[in-house]
Every structure is written in C-alpha cells, then in structure tokens.
Tab-separated table of C-alpha atoms and ligand atoms in Angstrom:
chain	number	residue	atom	x	y	z
A	125	MET	CA	-35.636	97.085	-17.984
A	126	GLU	CA	-32.464	95.883	-19.725
A	127	TYR	CA	-32.857	92.269	-20.853
A	128	PHE	CA	-29.419	92.088	-22.445
A	129	LEU	CA	-30.804	91.201	-25.832
A	130	THR	CA	-28.226	90.730	-28.578
A	131	GLU	CA	-27.863	93.343	-31.299
A	132	GLU	CA	-29.775	91.114	-33.698
A	133	GLN	CA	-32.589	90.543	-31.186
A	134	LEU	CA	-32.849	94.305	-30.648
A	135	MET	CA	-33.043	94.852	-34.401
A	136	ILE	CA	-35.833	92.261	-34.646
A	137	LYS	CA	-37.667	93.966	-31.770
A	138	GLU	CA	-37.360	97.400	-33.367
A	139	LEU	CA	-38.511	96.152	-36.752
A	140	ALA	CA	-41.536	94.372	-35.260
A	141	ALA	CA	-42.324	97.481	-33.168
A	142	ARG	CA	-42.192	99.695	-36.259
A	143	ILE	CA	-44.569	97.387	-38.156
A	144	ALA	CA	-46.874	97.329	-35.126
A	145	ASP	CA	-46.970	101.124	-34.818
A	146	GLU	CA	-47.045	102.079	-38.484
A	147	LYS	CA	-48.980	99.256	-40.147
A	148	ILE	CA	-51.036	97.407	-37.527
A	149	ALA	CA	-52.185	100.011	-34.989
A	150	PRO	CA	-53.967	102.189	-37.594
A	151	VAL	CA	-56.080	99.251	-38.863
A	152	ALA	CA	-56.514	97.142	-35.708
A	153	LEU	CA	-59.991	98.401	-34.798
A	154	GLU	CA	-61.231	98.008	-38.376
A	155	TYR	CA	-60.040	94.397	-38.591
A	156	ASP	CA	-61.570	93.686	-35.207
A	157	GLU	CA	-64.931	95.059	-36.276
A	158	LYS	CA	-65.010	93.285	-39.625
A	159	GLY	CA	-63.454	90.077	-38.329
A	160	THR	CA	-61.465	89.692	-41.534
A	161	PHE	CA	-58.045	88.128	-41.987
A	162	PRO	CA	-55.152	90.629	-42.324
A	163	HIS	CA	-53.614	89.492	-45.616
A	164	ASP	CA	-51.971	92.885	-46.200
A	165	ILE	CA	-50.181	92.751	-42.830
A	166	VAL	CA	-49.056	89.181	-43.480
A	167	ASN	CA	-47.491	90.494	-46.718
A	168	VAL	CA	-45.721	93.241	-44.754
A	169	LEU	CA	-44.337	90.622	-42.336
A	170	ALA	CA	-43.227	88.450	-45.240
A	171	ASP	CA	-41.454	91.394	-46.922
A	172	SER	CA	-39.740	92.254	-43.631
A	173	ASP	CA	-38.190	88.761	-43.270
A	174	LEU	CA	-39.697	88.399	-39.799
A	175	CYS	CA	-41.696	85.254	-40.610
A	176	GLY	CA	-38.658	83.034	-40.229
A	177	VAL	CA	-37.035	84.516	-37.123
A	178	TYR	CA	-37.297	81.173	-35.285
A	179	ILE	CA	-36.397	78.962	-38.262
A	180	PRO	CA	-32.787	77.811	-38.809
A	181	GLU	CA	-30.816	79.540	-41.559
A	182	GLU	CA	-30.426	76.328	-43.586
A	183	TYR	CA	-34.209	76.357	-44.095
A	184	GLY	CA	-34.379	80.026	-45.021
A	185	GLY	CA	-34.941	81.537	-41.584
A	186	LEU	CA	-32.960	83.976	-39.475
A	187	GLY	CA	-31.730	81.247	-37.163
A	188	GLY	CA	-33.241	82.472	-33.905
A	189	GLY	CA	-35.301	80.544	-31.378
A	190	ILE	CA	-38.277	80.858	-29.059
A	191	LEU	CA	-37.025	84.197	-27.706
A	192	GLU	CA	-36.969	85.790	-31.167
A	193	MET	CA	-40.444	84.416	-31.831
A	194	ALA	CA	-41.700	85.811	-28.503
A	195	ILE	CA	-40.162	89.226	-29.140
A	196	VAL	CA	-41.984	89.534	-32.458
A	197	VAL	CA	-45.286	88.261	-31.031
A	198	GLU	CA	-45.040	90.709	-28.111
A	199	GLU	CA	-44.403	93.745	-30.287
A	200	LEU	CA	-47.113	92.897	-32.836
A	201	SER	CA	-49.606	92.130	-30.048
A	202	ARG	CA	-49.019	95.538	-28.508
A	203	ALA	CA	-50.908	96.868	-31.530
A	204	CYS	CA	-53.280	93.932	-32.110
A	205	GLY	CA	-53.468	90.583	-30.359
A	206	GLY	CA	-55.527	89.183	-33.233
A	207	ILE	CA	-53.380	90.231	-36.163
A	208	SER	CA	-50.238	88.980	-34.401
A	209	LEU	CA	-51.722	85.491	-34.408
A	210	ALA	CA	-51.228	84.970	-38.133
A	211	PHE	CA	-47.519	84.911	-37.225
A	212	ALA	CA	-47.792	83.222	-33.796
A	213	ALA	CA	-50.069	80.376	-34.903
A	214	THR	CA	-47.766	79.717	-37.846
A	215	GLY	CA	-45.093	79.170	-35.199
A	216	LEU	CA	-47.411	76.690	-33.482
A	217	GLY	CA	-47.982	74.865	-36.777
A	218	SER	CA	-44.268	74.886	-37.649
A	219	PHE	CA	-42.750	73.719	-34.370
A	220	PRO	CA	-43.807	70.070	-34.841
A	221	ILE	CA	-41.818	70.106	-38.098
A	222	LEU	CA	-38.879	71.938	-36.513
A	223	LEU	CA	-38.761	69.538	-33.575
A	224	PHE	CA	-39.730	66.227	-35.158
A	225	GLY	CA	-39.499	66.629	-38.932
A	226	ASN	CA	-36.881	64.679	-40.863
A	227	GLU	CA	-34.477	66.488	-43.185
A	228	GLU	CA	-36.694	65.983	-46.215
A	229	GLN	CA	-39.781	67.337	-44.443
A	230	LYS	CA	-37.885	70.346	-43.114
A	231	LYS	CA	-36.487	71.160	-46.557
A	232	LYS	CA	-39.892	70.767	-48.147
A	233	TYR	CA	-42.010	72.815	-45.745
A	234	LEU	CA	-39.913	75.257	-43.718
A	235	PRO	CA	-38.513	77.577	-46.428
A	236	ASP	CA	-41.968	78.693	-47.617
A	237	ILE	CA	-42.988	79.321	-44.002
A	238	ALA	CA	-39.766	81.240	-43.322
A	239	SER	CA	-40.320	83.459	-46.354
A	240	GLY	CA	-43.924	84.143	-45.360
A	241	LYS	CA	-45.192	82.596	-48.586
A	242	LYS	CA	-47.154	80.052	-46.574
A	243	LEU	CA	-48.820	80.068	-43.165
A	244	ALA	CA	-49.085	77.050	-40.916
A	245	ALA	CA	-51.621	75.750	-38.397
A	246	PHE	CA	-51.834	73.114	-35.692
A	247	GLY	CA	-54.845	70.814	-35.445
A	248	LEU	CA	-55.325	68.972	-32.175
A	249	THR	CA	-58.598	70.159	-30.587
A	250	GLU	CA	-61.955	68.585	-31.415
A	251	ALA	CA	-65.519	69.242	-30.260
A	252	ASN	CA	-65.224	66.677	-27.458
A	253	ALA	CA	-61.476	66.867	-26.859
A	254	GLY	CA	-60.166	70.172	-25.496
A	255	SER	CA	-58.273	70.006	-22.210
A	256	ASP	CA	-58.541	66.235	-22.461
A	257	ALA	CA	-56.631	66.087	-25.747
A	258	ALA	CA	-56.270	62.323	-25.380
A	259	GLY	CA	-59.965	62.103	-26.208
A	260	ILE	CA	-59.573	62.944	-29.906
A	261	GLN	CA	-61.771	60.966	-32.289
A	262	THR	CA	-60.195	61.779	-35.671
A	263	THR	CA	-58.857	58.532	-37.082
A	264	ALA	CA	-56.038	57.712	-39.481
A	265	THR	CA	-56.420	54.201	-40.862
A	266	LYS	CA	-53.448	52.582	-42.568
A	267	ASP	CA	-53.969	51.592	-46.188
A	268	GLY	CA	-50.726	50.505	-47.858
A	269	ASP	CA	-48.347	53.485	-47.972
A	270	TYR	CA	-51.175	55.851	-47.040
A	271	TYR	CA	-53.225	56.740	-43.974
A	272	VAL	CA	-56.887	57.629	-44.465
A	273	LEU	CA	-57.968	60.512	-42.210
A	274	ASN	CA	-61.555	60.970	-41.048
A	275	GLY	CA	-62.821	63.461	-38.491
A	276	THR	CA	-63.141	67.160	-37.676
A	277	LYS	CA	-60.722	69.461	-35.884
A	278	GLN	CA	-62.324	72.451	-34.170
A	279	TRP	CA	-61.167	76.033	-33.476
A	280	ILE	CA	-57.948	75.833	-35.449
A	281	THR	CA	-56.108	79.160	-35.585
A	282	ASN	CA	-55.163	80.203	-39.150
A	283	GLY	CA	-57.509	77.321	-40.098
A	284	SER	CA	-58.732	78.195	-43.564
A	285	GLU	CA	-55.840	80.637	-44.249
A	286	ALA	CA	-52.928	78.241	-43.781
A	287	ASP	CA	-51.290	75.985	-46.359
A	288	THR	CA	-49.376	73.622	-44.084
A	289	PHE	CA	-51.039	71.811	-41.196
A	290	THR	CA	-49.864	69.551	-38.425
A	291	VAL	CA	-52.756	67.273	-37.546
A	292	VAL	CA	-52.918	64.718	-34.754
A	293	ALA	CA	-55.105	61.661	-35.373
A	294	CYS	CA	-55.697	58.302	-33.758
A	295	THR	CA	-53.976	55.385	-35.496
A	296	ASN	CA	-54.561	52.795	-32.776
A	297	ARG	CA	-57.391	53.363	-30.320
A	298	SER	CA	-56.374	50.468	-28.053
A	299	LYS	CA	-53.057	52.166	-27.216
A	300	GLY	CA	-54.636	55.344	-25.789
A	301	ALA	CA	-52.362	58.398	-26.097
A	302	ARG	CA	-49.627	56.115	-27.507
A	303	GLY	CA	-51.924	55.360	-30.415
A	304	PHE	CA	-51.828	58.914	-31.832
A	305	THR	CA	-49.826	60.002	-34.850
A	306	ALA	CA	-48.971	63.486	-36.146
A	307	PHE	CA	-49.216	64.158	-39.888
A	308	ILE	CA	-48.241	67.058	-42.107
A	309	VAL	CA	-51.256	67.810	-44.271
A	310	GLU	CA	-51.230	70.195	-47.217
A	311	LYS	CA	-54.090	72.449	-48.183
A	312	GLY	CA	-55.722	71.113	-51.342
A	313	THR	CA	-55.278	67.440	-50.451
A	314	PRO	CA	-58.430	65.637	-51.669
A	315	GLY	CA	-60.766	64.903	-48.769
A	316	PHE	CA	-59.485	67.870	-46.721
A	317	SER	CA	-61.777	70.892	-46.493
A	318	PHE	CA	-62.604	73.755	-44.158
A	319	GLY	CA	-65.792	73.861	-42.105
A	320	LYS	CA	-67.283	76.524	-39.881
A	321	LYS	CA	-65.395	79.795	-39.397
A	322	GLU	CA	-65.945	81.085	-35.855
A	323	ASN	CA	-67.360	84.475	-34.864
A	324	LYS	CA	-65.397	85.331	-31.722
A	325	MET	CA	-65.366	87.640	-28.694
A	326	GLY	CA	-61.812	88.819	-29.358
A	327	ILE	CA	-58.751	88.245	-31.570
A	328	ARG	CA	-61.287	88.764	-34.328
A	329	ALA	CA	-58.715	89.365	-37.071
A	330	SER	CA	-57.490	85.840	-36.466
A	331	ASN	CA	-59.062	83.049	-38.476
A	332	THR	CA	-60.466	80.212	-36.352
A	333	SER	CA	-61.914	77.371	-38.419
A	334	GLU	CA	-62.812	73.728	-38.542
A	335	LEU	CA	-60.629	71.296	-40.494
A	336	VAL	CA	-62.720	68.526	-42.022
A	337	PHE	CA	-61.228	65.198	-43.128
A	338	GLU	CA	-63.327	62.841	-45.231
A	339	ASN	CA	-61.346	59.868	-46.497
A	340	CYS	CA	-58.320	62.146	-46.837
A	341	ARG	CA	-55.302	60.075	-47.948
A	342	ILE	CA	-51.945	61.145	-46.506
A	343	HIS	CA	-48.731	59.409	-47.526
A	344	LYS	CA	-46.697	57.812	-44.747
A	345	ASP	CA	-43.796	60.133	-45.663
A	346	ASN	CA	-45.852	62.902	-44.023
A	347	ILE	CA	-45.764	61.317	-40.580
A	348	LEU	CA	-43.842	63.395	-38.031
A	349	ALA	CA	-41.449	61.340	-35.885
A	350	ARG	CA	-43.150	57.962	-36.210
A	351	GLU	CA	-46.496	56.270	-35.794
A	352	GLY	CA	-47.624	56.405	-32.172
A	353	MET	CA	-45.628	59.559	-31.340
A	354	GLY	CA	-48.415	62.057	-32.075
A	355	PHE	CA	-49.244	62.906	-28.479
A	356	ILE	CA	-45.596	63.531	-27.657
A	357	VAL	CA	-45.228	65.678	-30.781
A	358	ALA	CA	-48.213	67.756	-29.628
A	359	MET	CA	-47.152	68.101	-25.981
A	360	LYS	CA	-43.503	68.949	-26.736
A	361	THR	CA	-44.659	71.494	-29.308
A	362	LEU	CA	-47.027	73.183	-26.853
A	363	ASP	CA	-44.302	73.331	-24.192
A	364	ARG	CA	-42.300	75.434	-26.651
A	365	THR	CA	-45.070	77.615	-27.991
A	366	ARG	CA	-46.805	78.558	-24.709
A	367	PRO	CA	-44.187	81.275	-24.113
A	368	GLY	CA	-45.488	82.694	-27.401
A	369	VAL	CA	-48.990	82.952	-25.901
A	370	ALA	CA	-47.408	84.547	-22.855
A	371	ALA	CA	-45.616	87.042	-25.114
A	372	GLN	CA	-48.910	87.815	-26.829
A	373	ALA	CA	-50.375	88.522	-23.369
A	374	VAL	CA	-47.456	90.800	-22.414
A	375	GLY	CA	-47.863	92.709	-25.677
A	376	ILE	CA	-51.607	93.186	-25.224
A	377	ALA	CA	-51.071	94.327	-21.626
A	378	GLN	CA	-48.325	96.778	-22.621
A	379	GLY	CA	-50.537	98.218	-25.345
A	380	ALA	CA	-53.328	98.742	-22.809
A	381	LEU	CA	-51.036	100.411	-20.256
A	382	ASN	CA	-49.533	102.700	-22.910
A	383	TYR	CA	-52.973	103.854	-23.962
A	384	ALA	CA	-54.278	104.283	-20.399
A	385	LEU	CA	-51.198	106.280	-19.416
A	386	LYS	CA	-51.534	108.623	-22.379
A	387	TYR	CA	-55.252	109.017	-21.757
A	388	SER	CA	-54.797	109.729	-18.049
A	389	ARG	CA	-52.528	112.679	-18.860
A	390	GLU	CA	-55.068	114.150	-21.294
A	391	ARG	CA	-58.369	113.549	-19.535
A	392	VAL	CA	-59.262	116.416	-17.203
A	393	GLN	CA	-61.749	116.095	-14.331
A	394	PHE	CA	-61.995	118.389	-11.300
A	395	ASN	CA	-59.711	120.806	-13.242
A	396	GLN	CA	-56.780	118.427	-13.325
A	397	PRO	CA	-55.581	115.519	-15.424
A	398	ILE	CA	-56.820	112.252	-13.929
A	399	SER	CA	-53.151	111.129	-13.810
A	400	SER	CA	-52.780	113.420	-10.793
A	401	PHE	CA	-55.152	111.244	-8.734
A	402	GLN	CA	-53.332	108.731	-6.595
A	403	ALA	CA	-55.992	106.066	-7.232
A	404	ILE	CA	-55.161	106.202	-10.947
A	405	GLN	CA	-51.405	106.432	-10.312
A	406	HIS	CA	-51.428	103.317	-8.128
A	407	MET	CA	-53.428	101.366	-10.680
A	408	MET	CA	-50.872	102.255	-13.349
A	409	ALA	CA	-47.963	101.450	-11.035
A	410	ASP	CA	-49.388	97.975	-10.425
A	411	MET	CA	-50.066	97.452	-14.132
A	412	ALA	CA	-46.493	98.384	-15.065
A	413	THR	CA	-45.012	96.223	-12.311
A	414	GLN	CA	-47.061	93.177	-13.302
A	415	ILE	CA	-46.188	93.599	-16.986
A	416	GLU	CA	-42.467	93.873	-16.265
A	417	ALA	CA	-42.586	90.773	-14.056
A	418	ALA	CA	-44.456	88.869	-16.775
A	419	ARG	CA	-41.995	89.993	-19.463
A	420	ALA	CA	-39.024	88.966	-17.318
A	421	LEU	CA	-40.524	85.499	-16.782
A	422	VAL	CA	-41.329	85.109	-20.486
A	423	TYR	CA	-37.869	86.166	-21.670
A	424	GLN	CA	-36.126	84.036	-19.075
A	425	THR	CA	-38.249	81.006	-19.962
A	426	CYS	CA	-37.461	81.513	-23.644
A	427	LYS	CA	-33.734	81.725	-22.888
A	428	HIS	CA	-34.034	78.588	-20.741
A	429	ILE	CA	-35.669	76.693	-23.625
A	430	ASP	CA	-33.354	78.090	-26.321
A	431	GLY	CA	-30.413	77.145	-24.101
A	432	GLY	CA	-31.391	73.500	-24.539
A	433	ALA	CA	-33.166	72.798	-21.237
A	434	LYS	CA	-35.072	69.520	-21.411
A	435	ASP	CA	-37.681	69.716	-18.647
A	436	ILE	CA	-39.542	72.852	-19.592
A	437	SER	CA	-43.232	72.039	-18.976
A	438	LYS	CA	-43.357	73.774	-15.587
A	439	GLU	CA	-41.600	76.986	-16.658
A	440	SER	CA	-43.539	77.146	-19.902
A	441	ALA	CA	-46.830	76.742	-18.009
A	442	MET	CA	-45.773	79.307	-15.384
A	443	CYS	CA	-45.053	82.038	-17.883
A	444	LYS	CA	-48.292	81.369	-19.767
A	445	VAL	CA	-50.379	81.504	-16.555
A	446	PHE	CA	-48.684	84.565	-15.132
A	447	ALA	CA	-48.591	86.612	-18.316
A	448	SER	CA	-52.158	85.813	-19.359
A	449	ASP	CA	-53.597	86.535	-15.895
A	450	THR	CA	-51.600	89.785	-15.959
A	451	ALA	CA	-53.005	90.709	-19.375
A	452	MET	CA	-56.536	90.147	-18.126
A	453	LYS	CA	-56.015	92.253	-14.976
A	454	VAL	CA	-54.173	95.019	-16.789
A	455	THR	CA	-56.693	95.355	-19.607
A	456	ILE	CA	-59.617	95.458	-17.153
A	457	ASP	CA	-57.826	98.234	-15.252
A	458	ALA	CA	-57.115	100.079	-18.493
A	459	VAL	CA	-60.851	100.117	-19.238
A	460	GLN	CA	-61.424	101.423	-15.701
A	461	ILE	CA	-58.912	104.230	-16.172
A	462	LEU	CA	-60.736	105.357	-19.296
A	463	GLY	CA	-64.053	105.240	-17.428
A	464	GLY	CA	-67.076	105.235	-19.765
A	465	TYR	CA	-64.839	105.924	-22.759
A	466	GLY	CA	-63.044	102.664	-22.030
A	467	TYR	CA	-66.325	100.872	-22.590
A	468	MET	CA	-66.732	102.345	-26.062
A	469	LYS	CA	-65.508	100.720	-29.241
A	470	GLU	CA	-63.951	103.975	-30.492
A	471	TYR	CA	-61.239	103.449	-27.870
A	472	PRO	CA	-58.855	100.495	-28.170
A	473	VAL	CA	-58.866	99.209	-24.584
A	474	GLU	CA	-62.209	97.369	-24.732
A	475	LYS	CA	-60.807	95.370	-27.681
A	476	MET	CA	-57.617	94.708	-25.729
A	477	MET	CA	-59.709	93.371	-22.840
A	478	ARG	CA	-61.567	91.027	-25.196
A	479	ASP	CA	-58.302	89.977	-26.877
A	480	ALA	CA	-56.600	89.288	-23.536
A	481	LYS	CA	-59.203	86.707	-22.497
A	482	ILE	CA	-58.150	84.073	-25.011
A	483	THR	CA	-54.625	83.948	-23.612
A	484	GLN	CA	-56.053	82.354	-20.443
A	485	ILE	CA	-57.825	79.700	-22.516
A	486	TYR	CA	-55.924	78.399	-25.530
A	487	GLU	CA	-52.830	76.227	-25.727
A	488	GLY	CA	-54.094	74.706	-22.496
A	489	THR	CA	-56.345	76.622	-20.079
A	490	ASN	CA	-54.783	78.241	-17.039
A	491	GLN	CA	-56.444	75.609	-14.836
A	492	ILE	CA	-54.651	72.912	-16.788
A	493	GLN	CA	-51.379	74.879	-16.615
A	494	ARG	CA	-51.736	75.091	-12.830
A	495	ASN	CA	-52.255	71.319	-12.777
A	496	VAL	CA	-49.003	70.938	-14.757
A	497	ILE	CA	-47.067	73.246	-12.424
A	498	ALA	CA	-48.363	71.519	-9.291
A	499	LEU	CA	-47.630	68.024	-10.626
A	500	GLU	CA	-44.064	69.028	-11.505
A	501	LEU	CA	-43.574	70.567	-8.052
A	502	ILE	CA	-44.737	67.376	-6.377
A	503	LYS	CA	-42.576	65.256	-8.700
A	504	GLU	CA	-39.527	67.401	-7.909
A	505	ALA	CA	-40.223	67.237	-4.170
A	506	SER	CA	-40.531	63.455	-4.244
A	507	LYS	CA	-37.050	63.186	-5.800
A	508	LYS	CA	-35.410	65.077	-2.940
B	674	LIG	C1	-59.915	81.176	-30.434
B	674	LIG	C2	-59.365	79.809	-30.198
B	674	LIG	C3	-58.286	79.368	-30.959
B	674	LIG	C4	-57.777	78.072	-30.780
B	674	LIG	N1	-56.752	77.619	-31.580
B	674	LIG	C5	-56.408	76.302	-31.541
B	674	LIG	C6	-55.470	75.748	-32.480
B	674	LIG	O1	-54.891	76.465	-33.305
B	674	LIG	N2	-55.224	74.425	-32.438
B	674	LIG	C7	-55.814	73.595	-31.538
B	674	LIG	O2	-55.563	72.388	-31.571
B	674	LIG	N3	-56.683	74.090	-30.606
B	674	LIG	C8	-57.004	75.408	-30.597
B	674	LIG	N4	-57.902	75.916	-29.688
B	674	LIG	C9	-58.460	75.031	-28.652
B	674	LIG	C10	-57.983	75.365	-27.251
B	674	LIG	O3	-56.670	74.943	-27.053
B	674	LIG	C11	-58.988	74.741	-26.269
B	674	LIG	O4	-60.143	75.541	-26.319
B	674	LIG	C12	-58.463	74.640	-24.849
B	674	LIG	O5	-57.437	73.706	-24.761
B	674	LIG	C13	-59.554	74.263	-23.836
B	674	LIG	O6	-60.375	73.244	-24.284
B	674	LIG	P1	-61.979	73.435	-24.236
B	674	LIG	O7	-62.252	74.765	-24.846
B	674	LIG	O8	-62.590	72.255	-24.866
B	674	LIG	O9	-62.342	73.520	-22.715
B	674	LIG	P2	-62.684	72.300	-21.733
B	674	LIG	O10	-61.587	71.301	-21.786
B	674	LIG	O11	-64.071	71.827	-22.011
B	674	LIG	O12	-62.645	73.014	-20.325
B	674	LIG	C14	-63.757	73.723	-19.794
B	674	LIG	C15	-63.363	74.253	-18.414
B	674	LIG	O13	-63.049	73.151	-17.558
B	674	LIG	C16	-61.730	73.302	-17.043
B	674	LIG	N5	-61.100	71.987	-16.921
B	674	LIG	C17	-61.114	70.962	-17.821
B	674	LIG	N6	-60.415	69.942	-17.361
B	674	LIG	C18	-59.917	70.287	-16.151
B	674	LIG	C19	-59.090	69.662	-15.178
B	674	LIG	N7	-58.605	68.437	-15.361
B	674	LIG	N8	-58.782	70.348	-14.043
B	674	LIG	C20	-59.249	71.606	-13.857
B	674	LIG	N9	-60.041	72.260	-14.750
B	674	LIG	C21	-60.368	71.613	-15.875
B	674	LIG	C22	-61.008	74.174	-18.052
B	674	LIG	O14	-59.909	74.848	-17.479
B	674	LIG	C23	-62.113	75.129	-18.466
B	674	LIG	O15	-62.224	76.163	-17.530
B	674	LIG	C24	-58.375	77.212	-29.819
B	674	LIG	C25	-59.445	77.692	-29.028
B	674	LIG	C26	-59.947	78.949	-29.218
B	674	LIG	C27	-61.106	79.392	-28.374
C-alpha cells in the first residue's frame, strides 16, 4: 500500500529495514534465549543516525516526529520486537523532555539521546500502581532547592541500561493526581540505584528493571513543566508514544506473516506445498489484511499527531488496541501455519508470539485503552 511517505521518510524506512534484516534478524533468537541487552545493535543504530529521527534538528536530531519514530520501530520490530525497544523506550523516556522540557533541559539532554550516546527511560509504574497510575507511592519531598526522592519504580524498560530517566513522584499527597511531579533523573545520582532485573516471557532482549530511590536529591531545575504537572506530563507523553507500541505490534505481525508465507511455500505435505491449501491461504489473507489495516491506522494517527492535533487520546488508544490485538492474532496464526515446527524455538514465530503479547499490556492495557476510547465517544456524543 502506498502511504505517500516523503523521500526522507522512505530513506529512514529503508535504512531501518536494512539494519533489521542484516544486523538484527541474524541475532534475534540468540538475544531472546540469553535475555541480554543488545549493546552492539544500539551502536549500529547510533552510527546510522536513526536514534534522533523524532528529535528536532536544533537538538541534534533529524527533525521528524511520531511518524518517523513509528516507521523505525516497525521496521526494527519486524526482525525483533525486543531489540527494537532499546530505541522505542528511549522515545518514551525522551518525549516528556521534548514536550515539557525548557530550553536548558532540552539542550542538556536531547543531543546525547539523538546521537545514540545515551538511552532514556520512563518511570511511572510501581508494584501497586499499574493501570491506576494515580496510586503511585514514590515521594519527592521538598528540601530547599532540592527534592528528596524515595520509592521504587517497577518494570521500567531500558531500566538499568539508560542514562536519562523521567520519573514521576508524589510531591503533595493531598492533591491526588495534581500532586505529582515529573523529574529528569540522571544515572549515577547518589541515592539512585537499580533493583531487580526481570526474566520475561517475551521481548527478552529488552532490559526491564526496578529503579530504586533512597534519599535521592534532585535539583528543582530538573522538574519538567512545574510542580504538580507530573500526571499531565505522563498522560500526554503516553498519548504520543502509544502509536510507537502499535508500530512495534505491526512490525512483529509483519515479521510473522513474512516467515509463515515463506514457510508455506516450502513445506510439502500430501505432495504439495501447504500454501496450495485454501485453509492456509485464507489464514494468510486475513493476516495480511489485518496488518495493512493496523498499519494504515498507525500511520494516519501519527500524521494526525504530527499535524498538531490536540485531542489525540482516542486515536492513540485505538491504534494501540487494534495493532496489538492484530499482532497477537497474526502471530498465533503464524505458529499454526508452521504446525509443530512453529512450536519449536529453532523457528522464529514462537518468539514473535511471545513478543506480541506485551503490546496488549504495556503503556496502558488494552482494557484501559478501550475505557479511554469509550469515554471519549460518550464525551463527543454529549457535545452534539
Ligand atoms: C515488560 C514490561 C515493560 C514495561 N515498561 C514500563 C516502562 O518503561 N515504564 C513504566 O512506567 N511502566 C512500564 N511497564 C508497566 C506497564 O505499563 C503496566 O504493566 C501496565 O500499565 C498494566 O499495569 P499492571 O501490570 O499493574 O496491571 P493491573 O493494573 O494490575 O491490571 C491487571 C488487569 O486488570 C485490568 N484492569 C485494571 N484496571 C481496570 C479497569 N479500570 N477497567 C478494566 N480493566 C482493568 C487490566 O487491563 C489487566 O488486565 C512495563 C510492563 C511490562 C510488563
């Protein structure tokens, strides 16, 4: 399908696709098995200038937006949904700075992220605050020009591999969600350490760790927006990064279809390739149709956001729900097309199925996204 991408967007897509095919695909299964972080691939991305596709030129990036970020995530995820996250989660950690950082903060933090020298991460979730993010317990107590952070963030992507973190903490419990504040925290700050590293079902090349704050002093200059704006910083960030999760889902699904299609033409049963059976053909037709619909929704949502649209929660949620549900369906069908071989770790589709699952869970579960979509629909209807 022709998405009328600009010449520059097509170049970005081709470059990311080449890295996916030549550098990531050959090592994806190994990284999955070992569950190690792909430093060598991060270096390749840094050398390729792709790390800053969504960062403005004045801060060292290529000046693109959400669409450029999604294009890169999609292509990398086609080869490995876990490895692509080093890039995608850096986007999640950077968007609070892009959206709410002042000039000084942007100049200080964005160039190293754009060059790939540093990775970023986003710390909102805690053990007892997932979907209900307003339940966070990490505190930031004012002490002169500093805020003293105490608490633990759980399941933070890029956790112990990132250098720059956006962390949301409670500065005034009595104000509820209006009592949260977002801080930029640097790795190496005294009182900031990394806790448990998770052993996961999928996206195993991605680092998922705890961030531990014990009397960690952060200067007030590192507040994003202003005190009390932390929840808004988090929600507006997630509205803009969910299309990235959706792009990850589209990439994983496309990778699974590509493999299943190739396999179906090679695998012979009853003296003919299994691609000649209509049952297999129809499965692949549905997979391709669902992927194309998901991609169209993701690209259009990205264009909508990059075009400056303000109310984007519904569209952002829609593309995340649709693309992630598609990735789950498509990868399950890919395993089915490979039969028993699909169940074996020597073949990539069982990994793709495990990788797809997370896209229905993080950056807001699909149940929560459906809540968002429904609430917006009702709100819109009540205005008519
Ligand atoms: C691998 C991984 C990486 C992650 N990376 C990050 C990260 O980088 N930064 C970060 O801050 N967080 C991160 N997260 C956290 C992630 O965003 C949360 O896991 C997610 O928001 C869901 O929270 P929960 O897991 O606590 O589930 P819960 O909130 O406990 O939900 C459990 C179930 O109840 C359902 N549910 C809950 N409330 C409702 C409701 N109101 N209506 C309907 N259903 C409901 C949910 O949909 C789900 O099915 C990561 C998680 C994982 C697993």
